[in-house]
XYZ file of C-alpha atoms in Angstrom:
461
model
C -10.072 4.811 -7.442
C -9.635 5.033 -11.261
C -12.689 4.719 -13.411
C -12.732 2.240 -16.239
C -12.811 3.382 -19.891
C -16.305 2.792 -21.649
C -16.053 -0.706 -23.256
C -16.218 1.479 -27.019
C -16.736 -1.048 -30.603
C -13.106 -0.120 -30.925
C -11.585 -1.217 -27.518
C -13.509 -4.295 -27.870
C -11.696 -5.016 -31.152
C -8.653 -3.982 -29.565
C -9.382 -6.404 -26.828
C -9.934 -9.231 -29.228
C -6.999 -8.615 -31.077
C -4.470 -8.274 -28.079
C -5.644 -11.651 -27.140
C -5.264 -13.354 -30.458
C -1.223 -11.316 -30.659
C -0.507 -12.512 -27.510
C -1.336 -16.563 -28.669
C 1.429 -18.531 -28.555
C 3.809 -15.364 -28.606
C 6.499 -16.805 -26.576
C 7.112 -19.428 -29.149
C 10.535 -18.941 -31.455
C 9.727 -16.419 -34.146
C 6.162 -15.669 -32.768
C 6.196 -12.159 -32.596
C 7.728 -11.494 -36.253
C 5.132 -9.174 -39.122
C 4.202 -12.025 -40.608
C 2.945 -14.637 -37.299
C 1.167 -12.034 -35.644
C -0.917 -10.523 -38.920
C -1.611 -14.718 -39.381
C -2.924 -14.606 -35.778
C -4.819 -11.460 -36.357
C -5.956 -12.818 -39.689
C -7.694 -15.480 -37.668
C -9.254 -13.189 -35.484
C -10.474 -10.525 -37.798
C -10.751 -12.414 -40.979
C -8.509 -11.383 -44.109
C -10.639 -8.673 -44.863
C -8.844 -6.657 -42.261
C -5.133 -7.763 -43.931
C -4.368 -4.566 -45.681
C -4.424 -2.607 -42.615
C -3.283 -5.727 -40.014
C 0.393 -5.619 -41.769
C 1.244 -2.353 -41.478
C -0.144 -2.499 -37.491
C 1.909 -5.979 -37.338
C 5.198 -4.207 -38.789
C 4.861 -2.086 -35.987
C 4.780 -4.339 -32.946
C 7.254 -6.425 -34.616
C 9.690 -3.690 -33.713
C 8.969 -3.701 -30.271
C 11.409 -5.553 -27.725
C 11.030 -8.343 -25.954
C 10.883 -6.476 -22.289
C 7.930 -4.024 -23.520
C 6.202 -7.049 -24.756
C 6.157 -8.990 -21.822
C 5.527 -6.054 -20.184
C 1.807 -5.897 -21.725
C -1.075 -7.344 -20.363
C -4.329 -8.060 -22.501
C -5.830 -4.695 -21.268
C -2.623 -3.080 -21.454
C -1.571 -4.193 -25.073
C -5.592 -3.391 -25.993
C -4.832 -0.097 -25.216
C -1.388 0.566 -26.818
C -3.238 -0.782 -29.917
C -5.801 2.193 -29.087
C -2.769 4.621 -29.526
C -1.101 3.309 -32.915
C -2.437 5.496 -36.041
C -2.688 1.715 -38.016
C -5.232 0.338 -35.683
C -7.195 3.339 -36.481
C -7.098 2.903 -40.024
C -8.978 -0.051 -39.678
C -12.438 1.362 -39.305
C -11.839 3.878 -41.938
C -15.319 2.424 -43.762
C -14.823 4.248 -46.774
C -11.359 1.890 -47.459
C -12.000 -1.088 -45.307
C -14.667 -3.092 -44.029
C -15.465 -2.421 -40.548
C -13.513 -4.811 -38.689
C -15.256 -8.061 -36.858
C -14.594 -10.281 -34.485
C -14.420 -13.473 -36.223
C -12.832 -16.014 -33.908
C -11.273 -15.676 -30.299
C -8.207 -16.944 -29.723
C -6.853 -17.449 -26.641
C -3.595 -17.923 -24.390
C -3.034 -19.642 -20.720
C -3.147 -17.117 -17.984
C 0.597 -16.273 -17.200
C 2.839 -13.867 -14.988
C 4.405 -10.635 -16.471
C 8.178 -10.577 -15.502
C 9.190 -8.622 -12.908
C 10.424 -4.940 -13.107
C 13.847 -3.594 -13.345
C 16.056 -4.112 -10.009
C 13.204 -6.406 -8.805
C 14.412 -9.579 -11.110
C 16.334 -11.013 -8.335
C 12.717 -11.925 -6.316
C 11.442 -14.765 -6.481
C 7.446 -14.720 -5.590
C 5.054 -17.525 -5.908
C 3.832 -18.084 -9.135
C -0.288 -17.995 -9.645
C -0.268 -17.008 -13.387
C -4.645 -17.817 -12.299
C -6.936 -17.704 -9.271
C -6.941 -21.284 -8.948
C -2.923 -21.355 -8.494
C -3.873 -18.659 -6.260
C -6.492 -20.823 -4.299
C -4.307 -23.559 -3.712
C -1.474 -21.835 -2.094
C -3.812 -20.411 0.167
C -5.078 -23.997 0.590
C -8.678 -22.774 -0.639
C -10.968 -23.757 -2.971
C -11.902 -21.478 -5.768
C -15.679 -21.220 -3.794
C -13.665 -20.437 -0.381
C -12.054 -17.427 -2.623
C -15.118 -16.886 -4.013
C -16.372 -16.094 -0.052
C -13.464 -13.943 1.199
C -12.418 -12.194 -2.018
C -15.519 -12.904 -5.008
C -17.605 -10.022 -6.814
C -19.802 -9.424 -3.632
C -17.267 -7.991 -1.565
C -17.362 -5.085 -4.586
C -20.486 -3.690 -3.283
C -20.282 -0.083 -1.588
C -22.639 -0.829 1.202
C -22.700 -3.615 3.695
C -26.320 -2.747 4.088
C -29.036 -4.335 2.216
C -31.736 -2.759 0.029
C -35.639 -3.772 -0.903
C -34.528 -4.023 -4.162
C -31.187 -5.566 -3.360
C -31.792 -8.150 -0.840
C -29.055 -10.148 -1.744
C -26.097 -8.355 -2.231
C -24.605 -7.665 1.048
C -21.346 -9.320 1.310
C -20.134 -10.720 4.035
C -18.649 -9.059 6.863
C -14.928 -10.524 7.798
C -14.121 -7.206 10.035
C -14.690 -6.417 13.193
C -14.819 -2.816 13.700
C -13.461 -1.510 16.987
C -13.426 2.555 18.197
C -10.555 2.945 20.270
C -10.325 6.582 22.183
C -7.489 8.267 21.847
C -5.719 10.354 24.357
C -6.056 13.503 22.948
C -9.982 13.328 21.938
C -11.563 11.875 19.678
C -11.449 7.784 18.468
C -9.114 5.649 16.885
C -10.688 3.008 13.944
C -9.371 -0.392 14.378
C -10.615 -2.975 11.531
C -9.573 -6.068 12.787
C -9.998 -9.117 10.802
C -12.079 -12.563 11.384
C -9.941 -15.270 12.395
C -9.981 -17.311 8.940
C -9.871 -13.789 6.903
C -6.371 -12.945 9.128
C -5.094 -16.358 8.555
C -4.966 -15.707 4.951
C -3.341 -12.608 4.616
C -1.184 -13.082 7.679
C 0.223 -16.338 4.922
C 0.102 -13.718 2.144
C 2.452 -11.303 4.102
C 4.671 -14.076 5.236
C 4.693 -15.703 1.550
C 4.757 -12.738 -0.036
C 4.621 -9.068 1.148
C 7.674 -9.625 3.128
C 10.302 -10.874 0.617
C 9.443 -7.386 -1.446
C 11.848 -3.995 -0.449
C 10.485 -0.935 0.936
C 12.180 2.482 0.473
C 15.444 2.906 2.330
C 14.466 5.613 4.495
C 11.214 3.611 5.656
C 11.931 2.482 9.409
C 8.287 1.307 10.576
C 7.082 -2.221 10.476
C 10.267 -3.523 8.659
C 12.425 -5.773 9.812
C 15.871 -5.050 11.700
C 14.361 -1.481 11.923
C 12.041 0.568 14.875
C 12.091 3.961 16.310
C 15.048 3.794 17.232
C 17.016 3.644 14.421
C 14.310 6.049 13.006
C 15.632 8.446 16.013
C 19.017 7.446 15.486
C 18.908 9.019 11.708
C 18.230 12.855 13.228
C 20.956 12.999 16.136
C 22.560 16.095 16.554
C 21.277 17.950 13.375
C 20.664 21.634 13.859
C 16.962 21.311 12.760
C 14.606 18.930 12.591
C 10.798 18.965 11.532
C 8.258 16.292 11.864
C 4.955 16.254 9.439
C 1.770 14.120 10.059
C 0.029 12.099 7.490
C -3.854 12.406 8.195
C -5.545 8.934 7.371
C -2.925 6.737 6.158
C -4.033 3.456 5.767
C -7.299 4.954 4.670
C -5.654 7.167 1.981
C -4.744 4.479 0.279
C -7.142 3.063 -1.991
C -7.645 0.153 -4.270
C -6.415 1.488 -7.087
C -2.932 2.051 -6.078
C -2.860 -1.510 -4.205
C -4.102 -3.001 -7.520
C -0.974 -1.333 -9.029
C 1.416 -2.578 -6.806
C 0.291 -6.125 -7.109
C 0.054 -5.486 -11.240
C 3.772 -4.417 -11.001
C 4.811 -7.445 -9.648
C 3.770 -9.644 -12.823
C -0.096 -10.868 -11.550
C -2.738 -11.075 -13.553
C -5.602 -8.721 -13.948
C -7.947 -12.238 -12.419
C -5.152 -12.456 -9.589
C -4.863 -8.655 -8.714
C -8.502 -8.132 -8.109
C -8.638 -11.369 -5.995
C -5.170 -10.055 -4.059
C -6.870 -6.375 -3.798
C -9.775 -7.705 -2.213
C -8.248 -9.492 0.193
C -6.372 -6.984 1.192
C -9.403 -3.956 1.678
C -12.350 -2.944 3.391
C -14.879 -1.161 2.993
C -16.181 0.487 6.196
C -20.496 0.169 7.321
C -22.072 3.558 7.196
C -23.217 3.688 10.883
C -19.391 3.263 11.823
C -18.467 6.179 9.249
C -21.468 8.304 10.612
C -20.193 7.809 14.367
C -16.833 9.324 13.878
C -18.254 11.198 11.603
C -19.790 12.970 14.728
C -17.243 12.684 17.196
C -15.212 14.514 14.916
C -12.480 11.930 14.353
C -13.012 12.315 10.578
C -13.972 15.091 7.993
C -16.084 14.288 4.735
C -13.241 13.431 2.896
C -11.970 11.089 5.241
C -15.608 9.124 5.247
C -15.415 9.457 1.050
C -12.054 7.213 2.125
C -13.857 4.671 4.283
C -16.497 3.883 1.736
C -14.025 2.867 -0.406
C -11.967 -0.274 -0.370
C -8.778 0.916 1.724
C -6.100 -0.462 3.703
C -7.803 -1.672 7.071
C -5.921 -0.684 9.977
C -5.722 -3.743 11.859
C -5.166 -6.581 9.149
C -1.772 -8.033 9.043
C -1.191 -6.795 5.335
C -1.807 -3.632 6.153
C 1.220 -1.974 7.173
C 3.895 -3.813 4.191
C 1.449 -3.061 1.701
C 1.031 0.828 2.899
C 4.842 0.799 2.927
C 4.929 -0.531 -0.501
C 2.337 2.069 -1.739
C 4.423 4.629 -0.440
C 7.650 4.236 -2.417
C 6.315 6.904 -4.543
C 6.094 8.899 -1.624
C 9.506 8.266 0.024
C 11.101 8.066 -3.228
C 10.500 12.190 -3.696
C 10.600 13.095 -0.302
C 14.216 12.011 0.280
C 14.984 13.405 -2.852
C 13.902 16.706 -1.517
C 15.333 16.010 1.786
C 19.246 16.074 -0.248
C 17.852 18.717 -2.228
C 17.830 21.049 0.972
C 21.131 19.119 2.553
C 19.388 17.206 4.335
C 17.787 13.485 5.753
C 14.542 11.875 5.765
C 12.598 8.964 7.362
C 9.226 7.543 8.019
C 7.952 5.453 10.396
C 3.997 5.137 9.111
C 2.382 8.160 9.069
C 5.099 10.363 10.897
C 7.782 12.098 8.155
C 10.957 13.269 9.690
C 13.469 15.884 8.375
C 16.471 17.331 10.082
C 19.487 19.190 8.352
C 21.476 22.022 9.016
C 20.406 25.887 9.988
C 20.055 26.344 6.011
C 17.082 24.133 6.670
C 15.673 26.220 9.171
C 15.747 29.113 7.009
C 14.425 27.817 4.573
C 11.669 26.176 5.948
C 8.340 28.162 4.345
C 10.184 27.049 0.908
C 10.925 23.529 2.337
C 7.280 23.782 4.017
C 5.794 24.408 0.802
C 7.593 21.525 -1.515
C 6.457 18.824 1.353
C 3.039 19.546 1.027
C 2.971 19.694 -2.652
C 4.642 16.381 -2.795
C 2.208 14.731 -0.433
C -0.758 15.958 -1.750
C 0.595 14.985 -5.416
C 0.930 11.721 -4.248
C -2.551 11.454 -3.353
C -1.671 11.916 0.904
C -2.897 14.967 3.284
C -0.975 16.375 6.053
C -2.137 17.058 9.256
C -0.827 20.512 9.952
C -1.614 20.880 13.463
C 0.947 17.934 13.894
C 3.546 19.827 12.412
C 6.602 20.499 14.455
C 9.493 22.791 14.007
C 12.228 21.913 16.598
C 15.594 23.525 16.241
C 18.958 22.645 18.317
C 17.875 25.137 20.828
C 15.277 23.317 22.295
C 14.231 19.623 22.643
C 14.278 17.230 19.507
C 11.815 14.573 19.932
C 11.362 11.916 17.071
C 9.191 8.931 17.569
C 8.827 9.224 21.270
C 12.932 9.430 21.752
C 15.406 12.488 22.323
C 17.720 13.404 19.639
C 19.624 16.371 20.797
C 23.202 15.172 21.114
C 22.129 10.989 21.667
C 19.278 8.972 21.935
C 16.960 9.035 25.216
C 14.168 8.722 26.439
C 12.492 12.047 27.543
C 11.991 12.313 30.847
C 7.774 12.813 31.311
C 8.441 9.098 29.826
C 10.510 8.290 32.243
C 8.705 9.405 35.080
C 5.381 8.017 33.828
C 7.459 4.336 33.834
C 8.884 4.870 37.389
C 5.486 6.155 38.777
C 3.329 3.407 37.143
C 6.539 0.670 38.540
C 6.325 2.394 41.710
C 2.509 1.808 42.135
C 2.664 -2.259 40.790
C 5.200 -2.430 43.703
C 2.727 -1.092 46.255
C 0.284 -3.838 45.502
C 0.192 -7.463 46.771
C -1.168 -10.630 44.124
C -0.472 -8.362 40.796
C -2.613 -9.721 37.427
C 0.240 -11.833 36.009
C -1.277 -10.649 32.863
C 0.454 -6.903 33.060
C 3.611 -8.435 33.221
C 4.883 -8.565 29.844
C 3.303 -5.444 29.070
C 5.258 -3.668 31.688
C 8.315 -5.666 30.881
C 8.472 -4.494 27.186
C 7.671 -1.085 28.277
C 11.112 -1.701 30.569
C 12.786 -3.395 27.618
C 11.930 -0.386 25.465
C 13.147 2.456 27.639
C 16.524 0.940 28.877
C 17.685 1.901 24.683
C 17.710 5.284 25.690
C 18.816 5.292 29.617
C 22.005 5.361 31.589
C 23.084 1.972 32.975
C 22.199 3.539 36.861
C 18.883 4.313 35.848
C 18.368 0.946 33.857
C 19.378 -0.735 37.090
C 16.931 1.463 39.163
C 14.295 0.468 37.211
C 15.155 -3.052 37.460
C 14.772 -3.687 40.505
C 11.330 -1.798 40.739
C 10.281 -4.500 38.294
C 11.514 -6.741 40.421
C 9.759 -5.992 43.553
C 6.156 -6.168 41.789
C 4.761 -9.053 43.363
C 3.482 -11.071 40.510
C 0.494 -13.628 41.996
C 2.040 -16.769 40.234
C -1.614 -18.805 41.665
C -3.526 -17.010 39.132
């Protein structure tokens, strides 16, 4: 998470000024020399002219893009890095500059990037806007997204009684098969509700990176798989903590790059985060599901794993990510995908040999990018032997591997033994079915149809 810069006398000027530049600057012939130095006449006082007009001359050049570009903050500091500015609290020439009057503007959207102009997102230039699409009140905000959700622990102190926020996750340990537990922070009911209608109104009309294939619409493992067929090599890398790893600071970009206001992108962050309790932190902690750093992650506000926003935004955060990786993946003549935390590579034999190299660049990437790999999930698989991606075969064509297989018949096999099955297993075992008959001969997709079939379902219950 990035640290604020020390509210100095100079950024505070800067701060003042930005605001007053920014007046009214959409109006014809508002951001010539002379109407901005008359705006920051008024907020500085025409003691500060001599050096205003050379500053003004200066932003007068810029274009219309950077400008709108600029937030107050942002502008503030741009002002911080023009040598004019400076010359301002040169006392031996000048006065030292004062804050004489604020002006100020209406809270509005910055426009949207480059190749993003086509979108069109809902428009909450201020936190009310914001409130009333979510069909809140600003005090309902306040509850689910206000200042007390900023506090590190959800534990309460003597001397801090009243500063625990409240609690709108439900923290579930889920064991995993291969040791160790699985942290699921599942949303309250009213707390889902919003962001599932933030990544329905929102989050989904935005475009991930190409070669993204998890939680994305029109794509699954399969066409993940479907990418790496018949490629001499293939490697798989492991991203430890993924939603965790990504903090509020790079979801607080995101949302700034798509025009919000400072107000707005704090309010969308912290809807979007959690911060998880200590005792839950020191219980995997001990089971060995996480490592100090990965606790340092949980303290701070992070993607939950189990809140609908979760996965679109982590995809989002990514681009970075995905953007370099399949960069490198051509650089080596080869292809790349992700589906969440699981990167995928395949390529020719030059890839094989030149794995330690290629080895080396991935991790360098990741770790640049503010990820960690989990290197005891890193598989080299060449044509030689089986080429498993995402749970599916990739050899010469997609299937299903066959401990998969077997697992489905034998668990089929034993429903079909019983009498009065729990009606409830049914559409678990049906997707299950529906999943595997991608990757399966017509015979054995029949096979295993009529094992479903003969489960005798207790329609009474």
């Amino acid at each position: 998470m990035t640290v604020a810069a020390p509210l100095t006398y100079p950024r505070w000027i800067a701060l003042a000024l930005a605001r007053a530049l920014q007046t009214d600057d959409a109006s014809p012939r508002a951001r010539e020399a002379d109407a901005l130095q008359a705006r920051a006449e008024q907020c500085l006082g025409v003691d500060a002219r001599p050096w205003l007009k050379p500053l003004c001359l200066a932003l007068a050049r810029w274009t219309t893009p950077v400008w709108r570009a600029h937030s107050i903050a942002s502008l503030a500091e741009a002002l911080l890095e023009i040598d004019a500015f400076h010359e301002g609290f040169d006392l031996e020439r000048f006065p030292r500059p004062t804050v004489r009057r604020l002006l100020l503007r209406p809270s509005r959207m910055r426009p949207l990037p480059f190749a993003l102009e086509h979108l069109v997102l809902p428009d909450w230039p201020t936190e009310a806007a914001l409130a009333a699409w979510l069909g809140l009140s600003l005090g309902a905000l306040d509850h689910f997204a206000g200042p007390a959700r900023q506090y590190r622990e959800a534990t309460a102190t003597p001397l801090r009684p009243h500063v625990v926020p409240t609690p709108h996750y439900r923290c579930v340990l889920v064991p995993k098969r291969r040791g160790g537990m699985r942290l699921i922070e599942a949303p309250l009911p009213r707390l889902k509700a919003i962001q599932r209608q933030l990544l329905d109104g929102l989050l989904n009309t935005l475009p991930c990176h190409e070669a993204v294939h998890g939680f994305v619409p029109g794509r699954n493992v399969a066409t993940n798989a479907a990418v790496h067929v018949g490629q001499d090599f293939v490697i798989r890398f492991d991203l430890r903590d993924f939603f965790p790893g990504i903090g509020r600071a790079r979801i607080a970009a995101t949302f700034r790059t798509l025009g919000y206001s400072d107000a707005v992108v704090e309010r969308l962050t912290t809807l979007c985060t959690a911060r998880t309790p200590a005792p839950i932190r020191e219980r995997l902690r001990e089971d060995g599901s996480i490592d100090a750093e990965g606790a340092r992650r949980l303290a701070s506000p992070h993607l939950p794993q189990g809140a609908p926003t979760s996965p679109a935004l982590a995809n989002l955060c990514a681009f970075p990510l995905d953007l370099r990786l399949d960069g490198l993946a051509h650089r080596f003549g080869g292809r790349y995908t992700r589906y969440a935390d699981d990167l995928v590579f395949s390529g020719p034999a030059t890839l094989r040999r030149d794995q330690r190299e290629f080895r080396a660049w991935v991790q360098a990437i990741v770790e640049d990018e503010g990820f960690r790999l989990r290197h005891d999930k890193t598989h080299a698989m060449p044509a030689g032997g089986r080429q498993q991606v995402t749970g599916v075969v990739v050899n010469a064509k997609p299937n299903l591997a066959r401990e998969d297989f077997d697992r489905l018949k034998a668990e089929l096999h034993r429903l079909g033994t019983l009498t009065n099955v729990d009606p409830a297993l049914r559409s678990a075992v049906l997707g299950r079915l529906a999943w595997a008959r991608q990757f399966l001969a017509p015979m054995r997709v029949e096979k295993l149809q009529r094992m479903f079939d003969a489960i005798g379902f207790d329609s009474l219950r």
